[in-house]
Amino acid sequence: MQIVNHGVQKELMQNMRNVAYEFFKLPIKEKDKYAMLSNDIHGYGHAYVVSEDQTLDWTDTLFLLIYPNRFRKLQFWPRTPLEFKEITEAYSSEVKRVGDELLSSLSVIMGLEKHVLVGLHKEVLQGLRVNYYPPCNTPEEVLGLSPHSDSSTITLLMQDDDVPGLEIRHEGNWVPVTPIPNALVVNVGDVIEIWSNGKYKSVEHRAVTNKNKRRTSYATFLFPRDDVEVEPFDHMIDAQNLKMYQKVRYGDYLRQSLKRKMEGKAHTDVAKIKELVIEE
Ligand SMILES: O=C(O)CCC(=O)C(=O)O
Ligand SMILES: [Fe+2]
């Protein structure tokens, strides 16, 4: 879904776009000062290696853990432009407010008290991934971001207003998510899929490239702490809806799925119960 009237000021959204673009415009040498280390998720990085033919996705990314504050690794936060930190903090705190509200509503929709879902995270972790897709001469030959679902609980995504690119898989087809100016796109992530025993499916999506225009997207992921054990809620399981997912430690699940990222939803197999024994 896309949400509007979320209360995040459009000036703040635009400032976030501006500082991110200032960063991606820097020479590679400057950006590489924040380069992601091979065993880490923080910092500036290039695309994931995707398909068997080793095609790279047409994107540069910057990933930062924002909350809880103690998880920040400030050495990976761009110092150019100067306002980057301040604006990223202001933007993220606003998105956090909207995210908390969404988690409360989801909790109620899933038949739980308002605060239960947030509580189950132990702490809600919030990460920001900025994806920068330069214009691409051959958009039919390369993807911006290969098909995947997010390993988060939910994702709140800001798109550029004037350049489409995001597509979701619906009934076997790729359907563009046409940007609504200043809306936030909300994706159901894998954690909701597991908790709901598959009733609310994480959405498979991808980003395509554009021949003439650059595009940037800003994905805020909300997810549980590593030590949280995620499994379907008892009240979502019955004789008609057998338990489809086994208990997984979230940290293990996340690491597994980052390794296999971008093969559609293949990484969710880690949590799926392989053989369902149906008792008469
Ligand atoms: O660029 C987009 O719209 C999609 C980004 C995305 O799916 C992600 O960062 O997980
Ligand atoms: Fe995504």
Coordinates of C-alpha atoms and ligand atoms in Angstrom, one line a residue:
M1 CA 0.0 0.0 0.0
Q2 CA 1.0 3.6 -0.2
I3 CA 0.2 6.0 2.6
V4 CA -0.4 9.7 2.3
N5 CA -1.2 12.2 5.1
H6 CA 1.4 10.5 7.2
G7 CA 2.5 13.8 8.7
V8 CA 6.2 13.6 7.5
Q9 CA 6.8 17.1 6.2
K10 CA 7.4 17.2 2.4
E11 CA 10.3 19.6 2.9
L12 CA 12.0 17.1 5.1
M13 CA 11.4 14.4 2.5
Q14 CA 13.0 16.7 -0.1
N15 CA 15.9 17.5 2.1
M16 CA 16.5 13.8 2.6
R17 CA 16.5 13.3 -1.2
N18 CA 18.9 16.3 -1.6
V19 CA 21.5 15.2 0.9
A20 CA 21.4 11.6 -0.4
Y21 CA 22.0 12.8 -4.0
E22 CA 24.8 15.1 -2.8
F23 CA 26.5 12.0 -1.4
F24 CA 26.0 9.8 -4.5
K25 CA 27.3 12.6 -6.7
L26 CA 30.7 12.5 -4.9
P27 CA 33.6 10.8 -6.7
I28 CA 33.9 7.1 -6.0
K29 CA 37.1 7.7 -4.1
E30 CA 35.2 9.9 -1.6
K31 CA 32.3 7.5 -1.3
D32 CA 34.7 4.5 -0.8
K33 CA 35.8 6.1 2.5
Y34 CA 32.5 4.7 3.8
A35 CA 32.8 1.4 1.9
M36 CA 31.0 -1.6 3.4
L37 CA 33.3 -4.3 4.8
S38 CA 32.9 -7.8 3.4
N39 CA 31.3 -9.2 6.6
D40 CA 29.2 -6.1 7.4
I41 CA 26.0 -4.4 6.3
H42 CA 26.9 -0.8 7.2
G43 CA 28.1 1.6 4.6
Y44 CA 28.4 2.3 0.9
G45 CA 28.3 -0.6 -1.4
H46 CA 27.7 -1.7 -4.9
A47 CA 25.1 -4.1 -6.1
Y48 CA 24.7 -7.6 -5.0
V49 CA 25.9 -10.4 -7.2
V50 CA 22.7 -11.9 -8.4
S51 CA 21.9 -14.4 -11.0
E52 CA 23.9 -17.4 -12.2
D53 CA 25.3 -15.4 -15.1
Q54 CA 26.8 -13.0 -12.4
T55 CA 24.9 -10.0 -13.7
L56 CA 25.1 -7.1 -11.3
D57 CA 22.2 -5.0 -10.3
W58 CA 22.4 -1.5 -11.6
T59 CA 22.6 0.2 -8.2
D60 CA 24.8 1.7 -5.5
T61 CA 23.6 1.6 -2.0
L62 CA 24.2 3.1 1.4
F63 CA 23.0 1.2 4.4
L64 CA 22.9 2.7 7.9
L65 CA 21.5 1.3 11.1
I66 CA 19.7 4.2 12.7
Y67 CA 17.9 2.8 15.9
P68 CA 18.6 1.9 18.6
N69 CA 21.3 4.6 18.7
R70 CA 23.9 2.4 20.2
F71 CA 23.9 0.2 17.1
R72 CA 25.0 3.1 14.9
K73 CA 28.4 3.0 13.3
L74 CA 29.0 6.6 12.7
Q75 CA 32.2 6.0 10.7
F76 CA 29.9 4.9 7.9
W77 CA 27.7 8.0 8.0
P78 CA 28.7 10.4 5.2
R79 CA 30.4 13.6 6.5
T80 CA 29.7 15.2 3.1
P81 CA 27.3 16.9 2.7
L82 CA 27.5 18.5 6.2
E83 CA 23.8 18.3 6.9
F84 CA 23.6 14.6 6.0
K85 CA 23.6 13.3 9.6
E86 CA 21.1 15.9 10.9
I87 CA 18.6 15.4 8.1
T88 CA 18.9 11.6 8.1
E89 CA 18.2 11.7 11.8
A90 CA 15.2 14.0 11.4
Y91 CA 13.8 12.0 8.5
S92 CA 14.3 8.7 10.3
S93 CA 12.7 9.9 13.5
E94 CA 9.6 10.9 11.6
V95 CA 9.5 7.6 9.7
K96 CA 9.8 5.8 13.1
R97 CA 6.7 7.6 14.3
V98 CA 4.7 6.4 11.3
G99 CA 6.2 2.9 11.6
D100 CA 5.2 2.6 15.2
E101 CA 1.7 3.6 14.3
L102 CA 1.6 1.0 11.6
L103 CA 2.9 -1.7 13.9
S104 CA 0.2 -0.9 16.4
S105 CA -2.5 -1.1 13.7
L106 CA -1.1 -4.3 12.4
S107 CA -1.1 -5.8 15.9
V108 CA -4.8 -5.1 16.2
I109 CA -5.5 -6.4 12.7
M110 CA -3.7 -9.6 13.7
G111 CA -6.0 -10.0 16.7
L112 CA -3.5 -8.8 19.3
E113 CA -3.4 -5.9 21.8
K114 CA -2.0 -2.8 20.3
H115 CA 1.5 -3.0 21.8
V116 CA 2.1 -6.7 21.4
L117 CA 3.8 -6.6 18.0
V118 CA 6.3 -3.9 19.0
G119 CA 7.0 -5.8 22.2
L120 CA 7.8 -9.0 20.3
H121 CA 10.7 -7.2 18.6
K122 CA 12.3 -6.8 22.1
E123 CA 13.7 -3.6 20.4
V124 CA 12.6 -2.4 17.0
L125 CA 15.6 -2.0 14.9
Q126 CA 15.5 0.6 12.1
G127 CA 17.8 0.6 9.1
L128 CA 17.9 2.9 6.2
R129 CA 19.0 1.8 2.7
V130 CA 19.3 4.4 0.1
N131 CA 19.4 2.9 -3.4
Y132 CA 20.9 5.0 -6.2
Y133 CA 20.1 3.9 -9.8
P134 CA 22.0 5.8 -12.4
P135 CA 20.5 6.1 -15.9
C136 CA 21.1 3.0 -17.9
N137 CA 21.6 2.7 -21.6
T138 CA 20.2 -0.7 -21.9
P139 CA 17.3 -0.9 -19.4
E140 CA 15.9 -4.1 -20.9
E141 CA 19.2 -5.9 -20.1
V142 CA 19.8 -5.1 -16.5
L143 CA 17.6 -4.7 -13.4
G144 CA 18.0 -2.0 -10.8
L145 CA 17.4 -4.4 -8.0
S146 CA 16.6 -8.1 -8.6
P147 CA 13.4 -9.7 -7.3
H148 CA 13.3 -10.2 -3.5
S149 CA 11.1 -9.8 -0.5
D150 CA 12.3 -7.8 2.5
S151 CA 13.4 -9.7 5.5
S152 CA 12.0 -7.0 7.7
T153 CA 8.7 -6.9 9.6
I154 CA 7.6 -3.9 7.5
T155 CA 9.4 -1.5 5.1
L156 CA 8.5 2.1 4.6
L157 CA 9.8 3.3 1.2
M158 CA 10.1 6.8 -0.1
Q159 CA 10.4 7.0 -3.9
D160 CA 11.3 9.8 -6.2
D161 CA 8.1 11.5 -7.3
D162 CA 8.8 11.6 -11.0
V163 CA 10.7 8.4 -11.9
P164 CA 9.0 5.1 -11.7
G165 CA 11.0 1.9 -11.1
L166 CA 9.5 -0.2 -8.3
E167 CA 7.4 -3.2 -9.4
I168 CA 5.6 -5.8 -7.3
R169 CA 4.8 -9.3 -8.4
H170 CA 1.1 -9.8 -8.5
E171 CA -0.5 -13.0 -9.9
G172 CA 2.6 -13.8 -11.9
N173 CA 2.9 -10.3 -13.4
W174 CA 5.2 -7.4 -12.6
V175 CA 3.0 -4.4 -11.7
P176 CA 4.5 -0.9 -11.4
V177 CA 4.0 1.0 -8.2
T178 CA 3.3 4.4 -9.7
P179 CA 4.7 7.0 -7.3
I180 CA 2.2 9.2 -5.6
P181 CA 4.0 12.4 -4.7
N182 CA 5.3 12.3 -1.1
A183 CA 3.6 9.0 -0.3
L184 CA 5.3 6.3 1.6
V185 CA 5.1 2.8 0.1
V186 CA 4.6 0.1 2.8
N187 CA 5.8 -3.5 2.2
V188 CA 4.8 -6.4 4.3
G189 CA 8.1 -8.2 5.2
D190 CA 9.0 -11.8 5.9
V191 CA 8.5 -11.5 9.7
I192 CA 4.8 -10.7 9.3
E193 CA 4.5 -13.6 6.9
I194 CA 6.0 -16.0 9.5
W195 CA 4.0 -14.5 12.4
S196 CA 0.8 -14.7 10.4
N197 CA 1.6 -18.3 9.3
G198 CA 1.5 -17.1 5.7
K199 CA -1.8 -15.2 5.9
Y200 CA -0.1 -11.9 5.2
K201 CA 2.5 -12.6 2.5
S202 CA 5.7 -10.6 2.2
V203 CA 5.5 -8.9 -1.2
E204 CA 7.9 -9.9 -3.9
H205 CA 9.3 -6.8 -5.6
R206 CA 12.1 -5.5 -7.9
A207 CA 13.3 -2.2 -9.3
V208 CA 13.8 -1.6 -13.0
T209 CA 16.2 0.9 -14.6
N210 CA 15.5 3.9 -16.6
K211 CA 17.2 5.1 -19.8
N212 CA 17.3 8.8 -19.2
K213 CA 16.7 9.5 -15.6
R214 CA 18.5 8.6 -12.4
R215 CA 16.3 7.3 -9.6
T216 CA 16.8 7.1 -5.9
S217 CA 14.8 5.2 -3.3
Y218 CA 14.9 5.3 0.5
A219 CA 13.9 2.1 2.2
T220 CA 13.4 2.1 6.0
F221 CA 13.3 -1.4 7.4
L222 CA 11.8 -2.2 10.8
F223 CA 12.9 -5.5 12.2
P224 CA 13.4 -7.4 15.4
R225 CA 16.5 -7.9 17.5
D226 CA 18.8 -10.8 16.5
D227 CA 17.9 -12.9 19.5
V228 CA 14.1 -12.8 18.9
E229 CA 12.6 -16.2 18.0
V230 CA 10.0 -15.8 15.3
E231 CA 7.3 -18.3 14.7
P232 CA 3.6 -18.3 13.7
F233 CA 1.2 -17.1 16.3
D234 CA -0.8 -20.0 17.8
H235 CA -4.1 -18.2 17.0
M236 CA -3.2 -18.2 13.3
I237 CA -2.9 -22.0 13.3
D238 CA -5.8 -24.5 13.2
A239 CA -6.9 -27.6 11.4
Q240 CA -7.5 -25.6 8.2
N241 CA -4.3 -23.6 8.5
L242 CA -1.5 -25.9 9.5
K243 CA 1.7 -24.5 10.8
M244 CA 3.7 -23.6 7.8
Y245 CA 6.8 -22.1 9.4
Q246 CA 9.2 -23.3 12.0
K247 CA 10.7 -21.3 14.8
V248 CA 13.7 -19.2 13.6
R249 CA 16.1 -17.0 15.4
Y250 CA 15.8 -13.7 13.6
G251 CA 19.6 -13.0 13.5
D252 CA 20.2 -16.4 11.8
Y253 CA 17.3 -15.8 9.4
L254 CA 18.5 -12.4 8.4
R255 CA 22.1 -13.6 7.8
Q256 CA 20.8 -16.5 5.7
S257 CA 18.6 -14.3 3.7
L258 CA 21.2 -11.7 3.1
K259 CA 23.4 -14.4 1.6
R260 CA 20.7 -15.6 -0.7
K261 CA 19.2 -12.2 -1.2
M262 CA 17.7 -11.4 -4.6
E263 CA 16.5 -14.8 -5.7
G264 CA 12.9 -13.8 -5.4
K265 CA 11.5 -15.3 -2.2
A266 CA 13.8 -18.4 -2.1
H267 CA 15.3 -17.2 1.2
T268 CA 12.0 -17.6 3.0
D269 CA 12.5 -21.4 2.5
V270 CA 14.8 -21.3 5.6
A271 CA 11.7 -20.8 7.7
K272 CA 9.3 -23.0 5.9
I273 CA 8.4 -26.4 7.3
K274 CA 9.6 -28.8 4.7
E275 CA 7.1 -31.6 5.0
L276 CA 3.7 -31.1 6.3
V277 CA 2.3 -34.2 7.9
I278 CA -1.4 -34.1 7.7
E279 CA -3.0 -36.1 10.4
E280 CA -6.5 -37.5 9.7
Ligands
LIG1 O1 14.1 1.0 -5.4 C1 13.0 0.5 -4.9 O2 11.9 1.1 -5.1 C2 13.0 -0.7 -4.2 C3 14.1 -0.8 -3.1 C4 14.0 -2.1 -2.3 O3 13.2 -2.9 -2.6 C5 14.9 -2.3 -1.1 O4 15.8 -1.5 -0.9 O5 14.7 -3.4 -0.5
FE2 FE 13.0 -4.4 -1.0

